[in-house]
mmCIF file of C-alpha atoms in Angstrom:
data_model
loop_
_atom_site.group_PDB
_atom_site.id
_atom_site.type_symbol
_atom_site.label_atom_id
_atom_site.label_comp_id
_atom_site.label_asym_id
_atom_site.label_seq_id
_atom_site.Cartn_x
_atom_site.Cartn_y
_atom_site.Cartn_z
ATOM 1 C CA MET A 1 36.450 156.155 45.080
ATOM 2 C CA PHE A 2 38.972 158.225 46.760
ATOM 3 C CA GLU A 3 36.594 158.163 49.987
ATOM 4 C CA GLN A 4 35.925 154.322 49.848
ATOM 5 C CA PHE A 5 39.492 153.875 49.513
ATOM 6 C CA LEU A 6 40.135 155.574 52.526
ATOM 7 C CA GLU A 7 37.453 153.977 54.324
ATOM 8 C CA GLN A 8 38.989 150.279 53.839
ATOM 9 C CA ILE A 9 42.138 151.417 54.836
ATOM 10 C CA ARG A 10 41.126 152.766 58.264
ATOM 11 C CA ASP A 11 39.237 149.567 58.731
ATOM 12 C CA SER A 12 41.956 147.052 57.901
ATOM 13 C CA ASN A 13 44.863 145.453 59.465
ATOM 14 C CA PRO A 14 47.821 148.099 59.987
ATOM 15 C CA LEU A 15 49.889 146.138 57.595
ATOM 16 C CA PHE A 16 47.417 147.355 55.366
ATOM 17 C CA GLN A 17 47.054 150.469 56.318
ATOM 18 C CA PHE A 18 51.215 150.855 55.977
ATOM 19 C CA ILE A 19 50.683 149.836 52.279
ATOM 20 C CA GLY A 20 47.813 152.032 51.590
ATOM 21 C CA VAL A 21 49.915 154.870 53.428
ATOM 22 C CA MET A 22 52.747 154.084 50.852
ATOM 23 C CA ILE A 23 50.279 153.726 47.885
ATOM 24 C CA VAL A 24 49.058 156.929 48.512
ATOM 25 C CA ALA A 25 52.206 158.429 48.728
ATOM 26 C CA MET A 26 53.889 156.978 45.716
ATOM 27 C CA VAL A 27 51.075 158.882 43.616
ATOM 28 C CA PRO A 28 53.048 161.345 41.631
ATOM 29 C CA PHE A 29 51.825 165.702 42.639
ATOM 30 C CA VAL A 30 49.954 163.509 45.816
ATOM 31 C CA GLU A 31 53.159 162.272 47.441
ATOM 32 C CA GLY A 32 54.572 162.108 50.791
ATOM 33 C CA TYR A 33 53.191 165.500 52.057
ATOM 34 C CA PHE A 34 49.951 164.582 51.337
ATOM 35 C CA ALA A 35 50.181 160.599 52.466
ATOM 36 C CA VAL A 36 50.897 161.999 55.738
ATOM 37 C CA PRO A 37 47.977 163.855 56.431
ATOM 38 C CA VAL A 38 45.399 161.191 54.909
ATOM 39 C CA GLY A 39 47.536 158.395 57.127
ATOM 40 C CA ILE A 40 46.958 160.509 60.460
ATOM 41 C CA ALA A 41 43.359 160.973 59.893
ATOM 42 C CA ILE A 42 42.662 157.143 59.099
ATOM 43 C CA GLY A 43 44.143 156.914 62.588
ATOM 44 C CA PHE A 44 47.166 155.227 61.928
ATOM 45 C CA PRO A 45 50.071 155.991 64.268
ATOM 46 C CA VAL A 46 51.798 159.337 63.122
ATOM 47 C CA LEU A 47 55.649 157.823 63.381
ATOM 48 C CA LEU A 48 54.223 154.580 60.742
ATOM 49 C CA THR A 49 52.404 156.878 58.888
ATOM 50 C CA ILE A 50 55.907 159.430 57.885
ATOM 51 C CA ILE A 51 58.026 155.935 57.832
ATOM 52 C CA ALA A 52 54.868 154.848 55.515
ATOM 53 C CA ALA A 53 54.636 157.955 53.480
ATOM 54 C CA ILE A 54 58.910 158.172 52.958
ATOM 55 C CA VAL A 55 59.008 154.777 51.716
ATOM 56 C CA GLY A 56 55.938 154.722 49.056
ATOM 57 C CA ASN A 57 57.261 157.965 47.955
ATOM 58 C CA TRP A 58 60.911 157.413 47.846
ATOM 59 C CA LEU A 59 60.175 154.259 45.718
ATOM 60 C CA SER A 60 58.108 155.887 43.269
ATOM 61 C CA VAL A 61 60.715 159.322 42.531
ATOM 62 C CA MET A 62 63.461 156.178 42.897
ATOM 63 C CA VAL A 63 61.473 154.634 39.762
ATOM 64 C CA ALA A 64 61.345 157.573 37.958
ATOM 65 C CA ILE A 65 65.036 158.695 38.075
ATOM 66 C CA LEU A 66 66.020 154.730 36.868
ATOM 67 C CA ALA A 67 64.003 155.242 33.960
ATOM 68 C CA SER A 68 65.219 158.842 33.568
ATOM 69 C CA ASP A 69 67.592 157.527 30.621
ATOM 70 C CA ARG A 70 65.048 156.373 28.401
ATOM 71 C CA LEU A 71 62.538 159.129 29.474
ATOM 72 C CA LYS A 72 65.704 162.124 28.612
ATOM 73 C CA GLN A 73 65.506 160.510 25.095
ATOM 74 C CA TRP A 74 61.572 160.099 24.500
ATOM 75 C CA PHE A 75 61.589 163.791 25.766
ATOM 76 C CA GLN A 76 64.622 164.900 23.340
ATOM 77 C CA GLY A 77 62.927 163.206 20.477
ATOM 78 C CA ARG A 78 59.994 164.951 21.145
ATOM 79 C CA ARG A 79 61.167 168.150 21.971
ATOM 80 C CA LYS A 80 62.659 168.174 18.410
ATOM 81 C CA SER A 81 59.691 167.106 16.685
ATOM 82 C CA ASP A 82 57.351 169.461 18.426
ATOM 83 C CA GLN A 83 59.865 172.095 19.345
ATOM 84 C CA LYS A 84 58.209 174.685 16.903
ATOM 85 C CA GLN A 85 54.805 173.180 17.513
ATOM 86 C CA GLU A 86 54.193 173.724 20.880
ATOM 87 C CA LYS A 87 55.489 175.702 23.650
ATOM 88 C CA GLN A 88 57.390 173.751 27.122
ATOM 89 C CA SER A 89 54.469 172.610 29.475
ATOM 90 C CA LYS A 90 54.451 175.706 32.613
ATOM 91 C CA ARG A 91 55.312 173.354 34.687
ATOM 92 C CA MET A 92 58.384 171.749 32.879
ATOM 93 C CA GLN A 93 59.261 175.769 32.133
ATOM 94 C CA ARG A 94 58.835 176.375 36.119
ATOM 95 C CA GLY A 95 61.392 173.726 36.533
ATOM 96 C CA GLN A 96 64.264 174.635 34.058
ATOM 97 C CA GLN A 97 63.797 178.182 36.018
ATOM 98 C CA LEU A 98 64.394 176.617 39.441
ATOM 99 C CA PHE A 99 67.205 174.228 37.834
ATOM 100 C CA HIS A 100 69.113 177.029 36.688
ATOM 101 C CA LYS A 101 68.528 179.188 39.407
ATOM 102 C CA TYR A 102 69.197 176.581 42.401
ATOM 103 C CA GLY A 103 70.447 173.771 40.704
ATOM 104 C CA VAL A 104 69.969 169.992 41.957
ATOM 105 C CA PRO A 105 69.495 171.006 45.964
ATOM 106 C CA GLY A 106 66.869 173.977 45.833
ATOM 107 C CA VAL A 107 64.441 172.201 42.519
ATOM 108 C CA SER A 108 64.414 168.449 44.816
ATOM 109 C CA LEU A 109 63.201 170.681 48.309
ATOM 110 C CA ILE A 110 61.347 173.467 46.187
ATOM 111 C CA GLY A 111 60.425 170.989 43.627
ATOM 112 C CA PRO A 112 57.637 169.140 45.388
ATOM 113 C CA LEU A 113 55.869 172.467 46.542
ATOM 114 C CA LEU A 114 55.619 173.656 42.926
ATOM 115 C CA ILE A 115 55.991 171.042 40.151
ATOM 116 C CA GLY A 116 55.986 168.067 42.161
ATOM 117 C CA GLY A 117 58.884 165.544 43.313
ATOM 118 C CA HIS A 118 58.871 163.448 40.144
ATOM 119 C CA LEU A 119 59.064 165.820 37.718
ATOM 120 C CA ALA A 120 61.966 167.964 39.657
ATOM 121 C CA ALA A 121 63.912 164.754 39.962
ATOM 122 C CA LEU A 122 63.195 164.376 35.960
ATOM 123 C CA ILE A 123 63.912 167.922 35.364
ATOM 124 C CA CYS A 124 67.667 167.800 37.510
ATOM 125 C CA ILE A 125 68.292 164.247 35.321
ATOM 126 C CA ALA A 126 67.149 166.319 32.259
ATOM 127 C CA ALA A 127 69.685 169.510 33.187
ATOM 128 C CA GLY A 128 72.769 166.619 32.961
ATOM 129 C CA ALA A 129 72.570 166.207 36.912
ATOM 130 C CA SER A 130 74.028 162.847 37.912
ATOM 131 C CA LYS A 131 71.654 160.329 38.744
ATOM 132 C CA ARG A 132 73.673 159.905 42.185
ATOM 133 C CA TYR A 133 73.336 163.339 43.105
ATOM 134 C CA VAL A 134 69.818 163.269 42.070
ATOM 135 C CA VAL A 135 68.880 160.408 44.511
ATOM 136 C CA ILE A 136 71.011 162.007 47.363
ATOM 137 C CA TRP A 137 68.381 165.168 47.358
ATOM 138 C CA GLN A 138 65.158 163.639 46.525
ATOM 139 C CA THR A 139 65.849 161.363 49.545
ATOM 140 C CA ILE A 140 66.647 164.532 51.473
ATOM 141 C CA SER A 141 63.687 166.299 50.042
ATOM 142 C CA ILE A 142 61.293 163.332 50.988
ATOM 143 C CA VAL A 143 62.390 162.452 54.239
ATOM 144 C CA VAL A 144 62.256 166.617 55.213
ATOM 145 C CA TRP A 145 58.538 167.313 53.924
ATOM 146 C CA SER A 146 57.371 164.183 55.314
ATOM 147 C CA ILE A 147 58.684 164.830 58.597
ATOM 148 C CA VAL A 148 57.594 168.632 57.974
ATOM 149 C CA MET A 149 53.743 167.580 57.194
ATOM 150 C CA GLY A 150 53.787 164.958 60.681
ATOM 151 C CA VAL A 151 54.274 167.701 62.374
ATOM 152 C CA LEU A 152 52.588 170.264 60.925
ATOM 153 C CA VAL A 153 49.360 167.902 60.971
ATOM 154 C CA LEU A 154 50.378 167.341 64.595
ATOM 155 C CA LEU A 155 50.291 170.904 65.776
ATOM 156 C CA GLY A 156 46.875 171.693 63.645
ATOM 157 C CA LEU A 157 45.519 168.329 65.649
ATOM 158 C CA ASN A 158 47.088 170.337 68.925
ATOM 159 C CA LEU A 159 45.288 173.698 68.065
ATOM 160 C CA ILE A 160 41.881 172.231 67.765
ATOM 161 C CA LYS A 161 41.747 169.513 70.855
ATOM 162 C CA PRO A 162 39.779 170.877 73.442
#
């Protein structure tokens, strides 16, 4: 199914390619750092691929941040009722450890590699960080990781070209 999606994007016009890369970047745990290599692999221009990945990932993370109040209430209610029965998930535990050790900047920058950017943002909000501060650091993280992946893909392509 994913291969068909990529094939359709590859054969479509540039606007649909841009939107396709954005859609891939919106998926939690896939995000911009996977969407950039996908966009470049389908032949979409590198700069536009990075921009599409940034926009798509940023939009989906912002939705998660804006919905965080309801998620926080739901999680706290669930946590109280299930606290004795279930242990926290490994990702949530890892995220909370990161937050206590590195704060919002650390969780935002390291989180996409370990727990995903969406979950990293939610952990920061659940830990009491201000939405504005989380938005700023998530934006920085999304831009940095998308650019880094673009550069790494280009370096890799240059290494394998004859």
